[in-house]
Coordinates of C-alpha atoms and ligand atoms in Angstrom, one line a residue:
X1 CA 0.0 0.0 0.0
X2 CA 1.4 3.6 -0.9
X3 CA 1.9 5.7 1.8
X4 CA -0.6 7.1 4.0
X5 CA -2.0 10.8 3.0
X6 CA -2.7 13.7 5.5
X7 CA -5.5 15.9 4.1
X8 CA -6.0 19.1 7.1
X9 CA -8.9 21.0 7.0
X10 CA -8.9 24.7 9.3
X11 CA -11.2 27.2 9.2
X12 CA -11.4 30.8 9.1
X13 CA -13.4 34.6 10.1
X14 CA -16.2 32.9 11.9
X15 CA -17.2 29.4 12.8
X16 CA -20.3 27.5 12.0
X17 CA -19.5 27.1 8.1
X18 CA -19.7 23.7 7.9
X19 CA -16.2 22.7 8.2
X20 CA -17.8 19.3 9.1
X21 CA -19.8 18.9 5.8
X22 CA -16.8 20.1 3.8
X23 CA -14.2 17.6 5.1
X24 CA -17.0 14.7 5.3
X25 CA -18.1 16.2 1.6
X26 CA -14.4 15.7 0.5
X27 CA -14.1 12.5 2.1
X28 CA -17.1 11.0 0.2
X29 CA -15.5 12.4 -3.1
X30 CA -12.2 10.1 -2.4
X31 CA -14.3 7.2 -0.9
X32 CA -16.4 7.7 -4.4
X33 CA -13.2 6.9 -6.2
X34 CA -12.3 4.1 -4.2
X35 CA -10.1 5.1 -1.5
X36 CA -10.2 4.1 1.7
X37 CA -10.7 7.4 4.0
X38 CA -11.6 8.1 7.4
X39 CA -12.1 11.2 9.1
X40 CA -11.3 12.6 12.7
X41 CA -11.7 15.5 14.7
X42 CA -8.8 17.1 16.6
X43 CA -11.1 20.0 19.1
X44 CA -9.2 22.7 20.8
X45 CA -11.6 22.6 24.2
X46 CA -9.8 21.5 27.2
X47 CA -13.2 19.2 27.9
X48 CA -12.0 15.3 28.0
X49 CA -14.6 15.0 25.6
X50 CA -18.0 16.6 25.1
X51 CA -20.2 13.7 27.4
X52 CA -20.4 16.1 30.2
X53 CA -21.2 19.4 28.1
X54 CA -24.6 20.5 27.7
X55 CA -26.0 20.6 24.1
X56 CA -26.2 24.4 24.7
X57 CA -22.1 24.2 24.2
X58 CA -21.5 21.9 21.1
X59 CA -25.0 20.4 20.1
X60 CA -25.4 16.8 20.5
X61 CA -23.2 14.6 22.0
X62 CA -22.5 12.1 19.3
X63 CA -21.2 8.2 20.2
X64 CA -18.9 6.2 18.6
X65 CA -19.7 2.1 18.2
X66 CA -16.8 1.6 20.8
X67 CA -18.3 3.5 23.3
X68 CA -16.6 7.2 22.7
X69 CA -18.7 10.3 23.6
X70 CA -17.8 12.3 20.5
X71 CA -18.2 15.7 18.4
X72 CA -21.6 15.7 16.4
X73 CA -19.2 16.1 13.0
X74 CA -18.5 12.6 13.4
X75 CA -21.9 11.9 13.5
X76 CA -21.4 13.6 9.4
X77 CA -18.8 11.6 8.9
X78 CA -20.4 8.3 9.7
X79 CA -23.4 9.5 7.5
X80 CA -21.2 10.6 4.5
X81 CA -18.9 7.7 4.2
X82 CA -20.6 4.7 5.8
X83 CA -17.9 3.5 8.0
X84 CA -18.1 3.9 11.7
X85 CA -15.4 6.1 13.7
X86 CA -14.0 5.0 17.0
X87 CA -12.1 6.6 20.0
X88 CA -9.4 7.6 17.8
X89 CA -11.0 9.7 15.4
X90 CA -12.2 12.5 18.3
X91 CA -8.8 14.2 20.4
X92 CA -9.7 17.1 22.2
X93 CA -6.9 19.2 24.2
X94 CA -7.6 18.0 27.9
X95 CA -7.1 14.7 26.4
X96 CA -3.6 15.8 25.0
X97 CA -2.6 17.2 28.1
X98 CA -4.1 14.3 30.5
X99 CA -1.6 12.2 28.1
X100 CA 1.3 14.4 28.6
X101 CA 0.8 15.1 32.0
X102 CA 0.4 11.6 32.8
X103 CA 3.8 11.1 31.4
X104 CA 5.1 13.5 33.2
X105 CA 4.0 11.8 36.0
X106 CA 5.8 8.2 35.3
X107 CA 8.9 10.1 34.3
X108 CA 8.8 9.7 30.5
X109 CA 10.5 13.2 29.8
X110 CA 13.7 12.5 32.0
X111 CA 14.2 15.3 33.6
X112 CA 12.8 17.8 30.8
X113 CA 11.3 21.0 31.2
X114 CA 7.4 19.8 29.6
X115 CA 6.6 22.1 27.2
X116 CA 3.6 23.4 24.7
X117 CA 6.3 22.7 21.8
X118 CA 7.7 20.1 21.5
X119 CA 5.6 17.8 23.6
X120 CA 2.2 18.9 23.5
X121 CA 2.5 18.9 19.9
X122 CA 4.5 15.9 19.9
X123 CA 1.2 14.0 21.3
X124 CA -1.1 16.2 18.7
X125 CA 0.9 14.8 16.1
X126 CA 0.7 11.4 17.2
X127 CA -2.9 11.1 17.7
X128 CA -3.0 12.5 14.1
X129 CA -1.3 9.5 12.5
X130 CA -3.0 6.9 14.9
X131 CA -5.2 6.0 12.4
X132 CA -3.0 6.3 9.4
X133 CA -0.2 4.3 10.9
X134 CA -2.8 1.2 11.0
X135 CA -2.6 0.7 7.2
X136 CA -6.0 0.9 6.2
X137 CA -6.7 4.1 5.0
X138 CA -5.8 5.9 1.9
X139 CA -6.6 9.3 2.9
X140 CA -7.0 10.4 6.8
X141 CA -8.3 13.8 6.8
X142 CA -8.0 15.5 10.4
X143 CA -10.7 18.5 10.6
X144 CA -9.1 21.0 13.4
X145 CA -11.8 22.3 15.6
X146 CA -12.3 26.1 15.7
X147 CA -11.3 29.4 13.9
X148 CA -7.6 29.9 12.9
X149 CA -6.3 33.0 15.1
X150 CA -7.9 31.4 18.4
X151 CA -5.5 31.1 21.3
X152 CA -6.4 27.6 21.7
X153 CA -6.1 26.1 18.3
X154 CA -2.0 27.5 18.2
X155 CA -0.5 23.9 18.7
X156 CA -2.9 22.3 16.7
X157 CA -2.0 24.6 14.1
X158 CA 1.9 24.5 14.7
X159 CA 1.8 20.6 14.3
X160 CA 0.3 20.8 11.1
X161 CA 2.6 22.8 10.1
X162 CA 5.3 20.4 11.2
X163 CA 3.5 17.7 9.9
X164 CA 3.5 19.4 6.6
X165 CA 6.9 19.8 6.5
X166 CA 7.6 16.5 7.7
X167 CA 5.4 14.5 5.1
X168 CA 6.3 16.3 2.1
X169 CA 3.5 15.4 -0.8
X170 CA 1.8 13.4 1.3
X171 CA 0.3 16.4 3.6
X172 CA -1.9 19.0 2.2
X173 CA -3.9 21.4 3.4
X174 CA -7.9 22.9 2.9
X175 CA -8.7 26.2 4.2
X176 CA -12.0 27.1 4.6
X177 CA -13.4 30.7 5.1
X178 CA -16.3 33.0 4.1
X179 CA -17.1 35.5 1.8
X180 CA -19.8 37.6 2.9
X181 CA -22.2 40.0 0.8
X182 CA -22.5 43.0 2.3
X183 CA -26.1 44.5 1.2
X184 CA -25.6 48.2 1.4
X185 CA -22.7 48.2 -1.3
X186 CA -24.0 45.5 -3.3
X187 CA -20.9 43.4 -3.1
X188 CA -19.2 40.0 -1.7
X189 CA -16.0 41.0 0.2
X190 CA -12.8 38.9 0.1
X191 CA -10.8 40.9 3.1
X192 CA -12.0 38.3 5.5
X193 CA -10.6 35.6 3.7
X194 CA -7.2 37.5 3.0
X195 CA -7.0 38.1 6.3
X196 CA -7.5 34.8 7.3
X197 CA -5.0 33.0 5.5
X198 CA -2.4 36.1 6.1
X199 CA -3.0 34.5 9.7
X200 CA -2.5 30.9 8.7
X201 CA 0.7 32.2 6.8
X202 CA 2.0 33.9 10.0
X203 CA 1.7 30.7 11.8
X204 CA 3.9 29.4 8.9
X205 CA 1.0 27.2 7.0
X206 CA -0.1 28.0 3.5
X207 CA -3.5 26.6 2.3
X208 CA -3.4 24.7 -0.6
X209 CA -7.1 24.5 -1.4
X210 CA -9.4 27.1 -0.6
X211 CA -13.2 26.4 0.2
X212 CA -14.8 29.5 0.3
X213 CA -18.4 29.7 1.7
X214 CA -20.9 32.1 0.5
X215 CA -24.4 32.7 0.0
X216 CA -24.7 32.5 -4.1
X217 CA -22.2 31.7 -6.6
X218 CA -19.4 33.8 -6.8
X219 CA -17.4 35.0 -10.1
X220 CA -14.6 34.2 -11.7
X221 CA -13.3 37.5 -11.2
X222 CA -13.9 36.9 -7.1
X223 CA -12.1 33.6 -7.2
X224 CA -9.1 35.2 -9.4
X225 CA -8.6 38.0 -6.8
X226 CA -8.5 35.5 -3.8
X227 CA -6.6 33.1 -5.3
X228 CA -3.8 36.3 -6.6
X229 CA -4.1 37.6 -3.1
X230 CA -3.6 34.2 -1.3
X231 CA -1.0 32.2 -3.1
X232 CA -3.2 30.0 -4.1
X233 CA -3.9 28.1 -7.7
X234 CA -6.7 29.7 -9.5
X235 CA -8.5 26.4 -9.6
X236 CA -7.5 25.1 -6.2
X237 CA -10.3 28.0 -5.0
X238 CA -13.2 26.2 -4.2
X239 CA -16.6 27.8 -3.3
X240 CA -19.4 26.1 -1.5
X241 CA -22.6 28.3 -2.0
X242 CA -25.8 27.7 -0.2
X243 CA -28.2 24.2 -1.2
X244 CA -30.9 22.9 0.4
X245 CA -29.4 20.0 1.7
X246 CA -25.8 19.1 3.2
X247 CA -26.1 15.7 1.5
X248 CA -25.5 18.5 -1.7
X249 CA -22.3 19.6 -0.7
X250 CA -19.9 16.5 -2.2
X251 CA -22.0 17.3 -5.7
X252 CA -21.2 21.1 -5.6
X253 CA -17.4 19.9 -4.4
X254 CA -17.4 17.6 -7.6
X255 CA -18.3 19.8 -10.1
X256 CA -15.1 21.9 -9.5
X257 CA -13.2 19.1 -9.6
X258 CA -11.8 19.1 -6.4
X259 CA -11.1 15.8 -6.1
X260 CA -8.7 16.1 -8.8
X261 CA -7.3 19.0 -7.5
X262 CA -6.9 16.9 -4.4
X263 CA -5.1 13.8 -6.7
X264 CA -3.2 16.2 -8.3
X265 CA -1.5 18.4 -5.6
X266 CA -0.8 14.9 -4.1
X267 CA 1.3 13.4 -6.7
X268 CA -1.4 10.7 -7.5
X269 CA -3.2 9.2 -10.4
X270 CA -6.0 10.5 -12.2
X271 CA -7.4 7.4 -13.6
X272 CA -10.3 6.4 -11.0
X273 CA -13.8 7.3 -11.7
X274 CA -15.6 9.2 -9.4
X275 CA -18.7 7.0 -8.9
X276 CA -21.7 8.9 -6.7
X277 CA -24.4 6.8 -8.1
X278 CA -26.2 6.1 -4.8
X279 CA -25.8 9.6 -3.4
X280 CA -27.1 10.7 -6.4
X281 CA -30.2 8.9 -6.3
X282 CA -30.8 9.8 -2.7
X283 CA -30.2 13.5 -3.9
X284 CA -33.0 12.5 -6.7
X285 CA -35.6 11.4 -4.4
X286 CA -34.7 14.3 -2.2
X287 CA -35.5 16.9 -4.8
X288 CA -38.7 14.6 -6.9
X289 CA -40.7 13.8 -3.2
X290 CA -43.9 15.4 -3.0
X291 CA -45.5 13.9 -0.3
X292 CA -44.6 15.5 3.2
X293 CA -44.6 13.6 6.7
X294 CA -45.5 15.6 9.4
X295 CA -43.2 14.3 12.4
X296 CA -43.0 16.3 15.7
X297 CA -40.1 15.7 18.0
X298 CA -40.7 16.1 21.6
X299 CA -37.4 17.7 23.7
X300 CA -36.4 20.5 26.2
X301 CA -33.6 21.7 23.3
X302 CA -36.2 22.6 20.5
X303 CA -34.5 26.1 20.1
X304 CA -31.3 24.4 19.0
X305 CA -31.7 21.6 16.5
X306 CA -28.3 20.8 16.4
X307 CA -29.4 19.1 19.6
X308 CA -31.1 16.1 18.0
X309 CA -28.6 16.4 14.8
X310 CA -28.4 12.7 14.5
X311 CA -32.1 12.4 14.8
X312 CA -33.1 14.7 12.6
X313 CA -30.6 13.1 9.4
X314 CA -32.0 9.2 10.6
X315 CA -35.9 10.8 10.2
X316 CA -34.8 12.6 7.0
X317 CA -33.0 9.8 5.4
X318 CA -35.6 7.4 6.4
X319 CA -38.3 10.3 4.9
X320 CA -36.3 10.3 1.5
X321 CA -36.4 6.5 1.1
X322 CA -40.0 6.5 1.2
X323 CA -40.1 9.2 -1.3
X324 CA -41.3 11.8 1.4
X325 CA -40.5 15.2 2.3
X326 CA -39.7 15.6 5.9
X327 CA -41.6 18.3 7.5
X328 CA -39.9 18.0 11.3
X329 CA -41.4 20.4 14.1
X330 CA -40.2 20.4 17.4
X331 CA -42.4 21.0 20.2
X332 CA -41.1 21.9 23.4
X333 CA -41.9 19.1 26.1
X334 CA -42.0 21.9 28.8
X335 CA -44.9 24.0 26.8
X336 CA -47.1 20.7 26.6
X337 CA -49.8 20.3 29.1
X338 CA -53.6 18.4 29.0
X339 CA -54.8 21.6 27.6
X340 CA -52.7 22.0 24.7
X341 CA -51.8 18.8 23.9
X342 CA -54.5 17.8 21.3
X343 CA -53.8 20.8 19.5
X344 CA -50.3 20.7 19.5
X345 CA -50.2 16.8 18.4
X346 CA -53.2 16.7 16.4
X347 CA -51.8 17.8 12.7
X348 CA -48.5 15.6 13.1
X349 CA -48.0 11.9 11.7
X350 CA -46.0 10.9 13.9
X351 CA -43.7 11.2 17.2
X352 CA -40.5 11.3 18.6
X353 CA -40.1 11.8 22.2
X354 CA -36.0 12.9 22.3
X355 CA -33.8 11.4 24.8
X356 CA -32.2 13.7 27.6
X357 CA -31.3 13.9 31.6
X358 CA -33.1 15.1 34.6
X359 CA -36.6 16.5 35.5
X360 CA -36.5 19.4 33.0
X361 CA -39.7 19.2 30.3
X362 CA -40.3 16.0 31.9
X363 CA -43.8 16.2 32.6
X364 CA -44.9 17.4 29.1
X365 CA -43.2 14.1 27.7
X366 CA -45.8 11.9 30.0
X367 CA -48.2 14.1 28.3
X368 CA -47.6 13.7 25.0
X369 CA -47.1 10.3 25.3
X370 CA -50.5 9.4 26.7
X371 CA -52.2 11.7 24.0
X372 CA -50.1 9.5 21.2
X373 CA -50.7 6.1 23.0
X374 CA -54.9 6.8 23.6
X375 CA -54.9 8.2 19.9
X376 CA -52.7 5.8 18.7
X377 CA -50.1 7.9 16.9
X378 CA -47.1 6.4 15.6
X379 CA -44.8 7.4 18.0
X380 CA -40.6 6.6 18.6
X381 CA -39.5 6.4 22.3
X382 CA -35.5 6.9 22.3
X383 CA -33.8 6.4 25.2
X384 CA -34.9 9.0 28.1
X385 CA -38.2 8.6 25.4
X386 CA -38.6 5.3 26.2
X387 CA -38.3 5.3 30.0
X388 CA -40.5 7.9 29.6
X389 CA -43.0 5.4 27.8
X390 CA -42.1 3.2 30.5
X391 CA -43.4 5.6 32.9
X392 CA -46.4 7.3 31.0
X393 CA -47.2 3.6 30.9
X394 CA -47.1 2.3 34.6
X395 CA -49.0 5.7 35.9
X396 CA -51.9 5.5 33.6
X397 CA -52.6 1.9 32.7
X398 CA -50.9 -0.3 35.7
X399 CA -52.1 2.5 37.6
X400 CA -48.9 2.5 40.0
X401 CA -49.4 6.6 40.2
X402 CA -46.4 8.6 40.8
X403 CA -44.3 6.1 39.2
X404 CA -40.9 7.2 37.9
X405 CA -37.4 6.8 37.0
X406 CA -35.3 7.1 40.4
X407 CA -33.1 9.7 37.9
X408 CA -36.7 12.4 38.3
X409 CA -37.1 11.0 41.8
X410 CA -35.2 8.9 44.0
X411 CA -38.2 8.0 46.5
X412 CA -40.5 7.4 43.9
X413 CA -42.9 4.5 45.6
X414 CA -42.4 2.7 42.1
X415 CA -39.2 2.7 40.6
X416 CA -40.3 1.6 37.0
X417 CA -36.9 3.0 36.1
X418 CA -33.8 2.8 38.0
X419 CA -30.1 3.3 38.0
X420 CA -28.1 0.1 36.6
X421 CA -26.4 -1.6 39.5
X422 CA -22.9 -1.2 38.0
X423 CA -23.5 2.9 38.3
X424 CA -24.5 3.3 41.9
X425 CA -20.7 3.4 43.1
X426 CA -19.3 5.7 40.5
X427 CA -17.9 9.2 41.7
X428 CA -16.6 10.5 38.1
X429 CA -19.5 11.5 35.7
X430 CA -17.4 11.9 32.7
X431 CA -17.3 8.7 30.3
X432 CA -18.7 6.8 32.6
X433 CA -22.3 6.0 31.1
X434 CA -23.2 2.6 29.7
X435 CA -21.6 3.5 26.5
X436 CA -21.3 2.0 22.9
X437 CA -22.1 -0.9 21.3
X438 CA -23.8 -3.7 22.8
X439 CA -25.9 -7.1 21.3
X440 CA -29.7 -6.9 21.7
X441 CA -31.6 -10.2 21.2
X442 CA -34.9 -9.2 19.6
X443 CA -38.4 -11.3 20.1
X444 CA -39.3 -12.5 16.3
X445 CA -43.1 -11.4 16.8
X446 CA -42.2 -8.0 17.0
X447 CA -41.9 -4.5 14.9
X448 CA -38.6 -4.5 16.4
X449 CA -37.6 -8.1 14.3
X450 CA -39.8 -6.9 10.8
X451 CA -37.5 -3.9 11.3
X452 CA -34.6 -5.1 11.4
X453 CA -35.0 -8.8 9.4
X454 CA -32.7 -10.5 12.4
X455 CA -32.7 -11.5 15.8
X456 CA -29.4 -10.4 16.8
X457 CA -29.2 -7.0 16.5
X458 CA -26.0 -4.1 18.2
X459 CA -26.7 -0.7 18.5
X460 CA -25.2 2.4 20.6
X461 CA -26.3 3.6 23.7
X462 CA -25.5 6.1 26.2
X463 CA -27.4 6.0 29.5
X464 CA -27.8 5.5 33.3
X465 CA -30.4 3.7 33.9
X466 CA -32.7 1.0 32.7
X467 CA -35.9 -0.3 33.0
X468 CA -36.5 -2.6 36.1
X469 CA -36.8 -6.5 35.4
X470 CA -39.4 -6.4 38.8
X471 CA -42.2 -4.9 37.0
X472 CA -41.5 -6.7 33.7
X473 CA -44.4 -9.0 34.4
X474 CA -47.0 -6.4 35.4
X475 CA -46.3 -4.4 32.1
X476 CA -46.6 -7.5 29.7
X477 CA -49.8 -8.5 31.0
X478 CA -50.9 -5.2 30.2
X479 CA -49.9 -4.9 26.8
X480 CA -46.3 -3.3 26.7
X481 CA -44.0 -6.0 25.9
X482 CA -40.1 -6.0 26.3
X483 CA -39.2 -7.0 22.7
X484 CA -35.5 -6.7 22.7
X485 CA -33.3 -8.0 25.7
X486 CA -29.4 -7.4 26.1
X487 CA -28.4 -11.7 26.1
X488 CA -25.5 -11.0 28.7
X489 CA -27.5 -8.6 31.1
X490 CA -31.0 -9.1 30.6
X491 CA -31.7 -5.6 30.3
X492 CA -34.5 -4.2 28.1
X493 CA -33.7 -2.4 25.2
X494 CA -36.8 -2.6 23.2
X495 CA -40.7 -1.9 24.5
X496 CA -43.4 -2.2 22.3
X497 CA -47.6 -1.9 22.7
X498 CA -47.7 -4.2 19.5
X499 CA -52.2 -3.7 19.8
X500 CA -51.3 -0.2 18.1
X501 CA -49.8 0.8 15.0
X502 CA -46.5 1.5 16.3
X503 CA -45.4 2.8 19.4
X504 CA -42.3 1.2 20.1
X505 CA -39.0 2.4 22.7
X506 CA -35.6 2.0 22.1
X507 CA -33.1 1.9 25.2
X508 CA -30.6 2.4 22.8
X509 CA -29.7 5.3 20.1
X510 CA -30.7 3.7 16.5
X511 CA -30.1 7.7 15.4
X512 CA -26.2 7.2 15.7
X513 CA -26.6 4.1 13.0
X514 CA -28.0 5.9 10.3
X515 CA -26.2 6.6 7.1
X516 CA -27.3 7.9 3.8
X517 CA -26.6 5.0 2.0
X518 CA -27.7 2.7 4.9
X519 CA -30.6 4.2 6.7
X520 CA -31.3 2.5 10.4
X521 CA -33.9 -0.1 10.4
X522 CA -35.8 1.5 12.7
X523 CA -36.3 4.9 11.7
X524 CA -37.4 3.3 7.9
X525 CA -40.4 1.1 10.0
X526 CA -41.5 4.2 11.8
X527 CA -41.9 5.9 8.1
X528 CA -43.6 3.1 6.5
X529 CA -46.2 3.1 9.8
X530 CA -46.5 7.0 9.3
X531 CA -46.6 6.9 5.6
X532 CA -49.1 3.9 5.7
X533 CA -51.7 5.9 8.6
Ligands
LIG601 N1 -31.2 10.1 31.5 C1 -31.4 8.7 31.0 C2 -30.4 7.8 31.5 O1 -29.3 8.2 31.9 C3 -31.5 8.7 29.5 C4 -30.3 9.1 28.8 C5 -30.5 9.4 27.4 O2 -31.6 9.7 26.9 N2 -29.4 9.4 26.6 O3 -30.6 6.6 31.6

């Protein structure tokens, strides 16, 4: 196998452009000419990782098959490319410095003064080639967290630019910036972007691609001047204009060729064919569906969808395959009540109560839940959603009132819900959730089995607690039926009321196993029942 190449993608003048989608976009490009290619994160944020930030911070916490809690751009990548990512593809700067410092501790550095350079970048630069030192990639692209210029993102810049120098042809670099129009004089402005890459300069990188985002298509003219003013080829500037969809992106990347440019600047053969039949056809039903489903998602984050990110792509993806438009609303779980409720829930196909922690919005979940259960409403319990079914469930029809999850309320005279035994002793919060992948046997007369076509199903999950085994009885009897059990544990990962259309609970996160090429199982079954009501 040739040698392993480094693609580095930094951003410029303001976050949010989608650094994510560009590096996943460019990824799918390489994968579409039959590289292998994986993509990782490097975030400047002295966090461990993001499992103990609230989605306010960073969005959703995004997890990884072996058991990472991880950036939401993974999350892109797994959708993009259709391989999973594991602990290795997400480094953030506590977990540089918990590395060297632990060092530092055994006595590694001999005596040394420990210092920023060389040895925090040291360890930057050797989580970068992790992955590309195990052989099977073609192309590892490494997207660097934040804005070029921020005080945190120095070493992470500095060891690309050692890297670059280090790895010759085999290292190039993707700068991505904006160009905004400025409605008073008419005009796009380049000074941002100058001034961004001046900065990237100073620190002693120079871009060899430029992405630059905008609103509308931008001249010739515009991409002469930034590419004159930046050192950059003509044809190595990029732009990525607004589409309607993300899953556009890799198309709009194509058409300027800069996969080739990619190829090229690396010294590498020309002769694949860029093959994005599949994403195409996906892109296809995308833009042909008429049809809308109507699916309301039921969370405390509602004002910040990047919240449910993962969700929202497995609903969408799932929408597109059934040649539907997705019309998502989110409905804040705190705003619904008995009052409300009917005419909140009324319009929508279907439901999605979100997963989450503590007592926040809690109530209005219960709510909603009855509402969809009594009207029999497709509805999609993940996680915190299913306990919550769980719950809803005991209070109303095993009449066990005031029952809860001992995570709302630890005296609750019925704990329906209850923290696993293996986290009652744990002092540390970070990382230390039942985490990752783990089997789930699934009952063959279930939705759960036509879903996924097999018994043995693994899915990702990220919780505290679990339903209790004591009241498994008393629920079955009644009608909600534990469809998919953990073999090892015995834990219940899958409820179901299978005497309504569907109205089914995961324990585990199917939204993290959704790809655009591979939709989950799951999210296509509560379509069809949506699409078929
Ligand atoms: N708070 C619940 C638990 O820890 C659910 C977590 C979630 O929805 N991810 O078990």
């Amino acid at each position: 196998m040739a040698d392993t190449k480094y693609i580095f993608v930094t951003g410029g003048v303001v976050s949010s452009l989608g650094k994510g989608i560009v590096a996943a976009s460019l990824g799918k490009l390489l994968q579409a000419r039959g590289y292998k290619v994986t993509i990782q994160k490097f975030d400047p944020y002295i966090n461990i990782d993001p499992g103990t930030l609230n989605p306010y911070e960073h969005g959703e916490c995004y997890v990884t098959e072996d058991g990472r809690e991880a950036d939401l751009d993974l999350g892109h990548y797994e959708r993009f490319l259709n391989i999973p990512t594991s602990k290795a593809n997400n480094i953030t700067t506590g977990r540089i410095y918990q590395n060297v410092i632990d060092k530092e501790r055994k006595g590694d550095f001999l005596g040394k003064t420990v210092q920023v350079v060389p040895h925090i970048t040291d360890e930057i630069k050797r989580n970068i080639m992790i992955l590309g030192k195990t052989r099977k990639y073609d192309f590892v692209i490494t997207e660097i967290g934040g804005t070029v210029g921020d005080i945190e993102s120095l070493p992470y810049i500095e060891s690309v630019r050692q890297l670059r120098w280090e790895l010759g042809k085999n290292c190039l670099c993707v700068h991505l910036t904006y160009v905004p129009y400025i409605a008073a004089a008419k005009e796009v402005k380049t000074k941002p972007t100058q001034h961004s890459v001046k900065l990237l300069q100073e620190q002693g990188v120079q871009p060899n691609i430029l992405v630059l985002r905008t609103e509308s298509e931008l001249s010739k003219n515009i991409c002469r001047k930034v590419a004159l003013f930046c050192n950059v080829d003509e044809d190595a500037v990029i732009q990525s204009y607004d589409v309607h969809s993300i899953y556009e992106v890799p198309v709009v990347l194509a058409k300027q060729g800069m996969d080739k440019i990619v190829l090229q600047k690396m010294g590498m053969s020309l002769d694949s064919q860029l093959d994005l039949t599949c994403w195409k056809k996906f892109l296809e039903n995308m833009k042909t569906a008429e049809k809308t489903v109507t699916i309301g998602l039921i969370g405390k984050y509602v004002e910040l969808p990047d919240a449910y990110k993962s969700i929202n792509e497995s609903l969408l993806q799932a929408a597109t395959y059934h040649k539907r438009k997705l019309d998502l609303r989110f409905i804040h779980s705190e705003k619904l009540n008995e009052k409300n409720v009917a005419e909140l829930l009324n319009d929508l196909d279907g439901i999605i109560v979100a997963p989450g922690f503590g007592q926040r919005g809690i109530e209005g979940k219960f709510v909603a839940l009855k509402y969809a259960r009594e009207n029999n409403k497709p509805t999609f319990g993940i996680c915190l959603g299913m306990q919550c079914m769980v719950i809803e469930f005991a209070r109303n029809v095993l009449e066990l009132s005031d029952a809860n999850s001992t995570e709302m309320e630890p005296n609750t005279p019925y704990k329906v819900i209850d923290l696993m035994e293996e986290q009652k002793h744990l002092i540390f919060m970070g990382g230390s959730m039942r985490l990752g992948v783990y089997d789930c046997k699934v009952e063959k007369a279930s939705k759960a089995y036509e879903a996924y076509k097999s018994e043995l199903i693994r899915e990702r999950h990220r919780h505290r607690y679990e339903f209790n085994n004591e009241y498994k009885k008393q629920f079955e009897n009644k009608g909600m039926k534990c469809t998919g059990i953990n073999p090892d544990t015995g834990l219940v990962e899958v409820v179901e009321i299978p005497e309504l259309r569907w109205y089914l609970g995961t324990q585990f996160h199917p939204e993290y196993n959704s790809t655009v090429v591979k939709p989950n199982p799951l999210f296509m079954s509560f379509i069809e029942a949506v699409v078929n009501n």
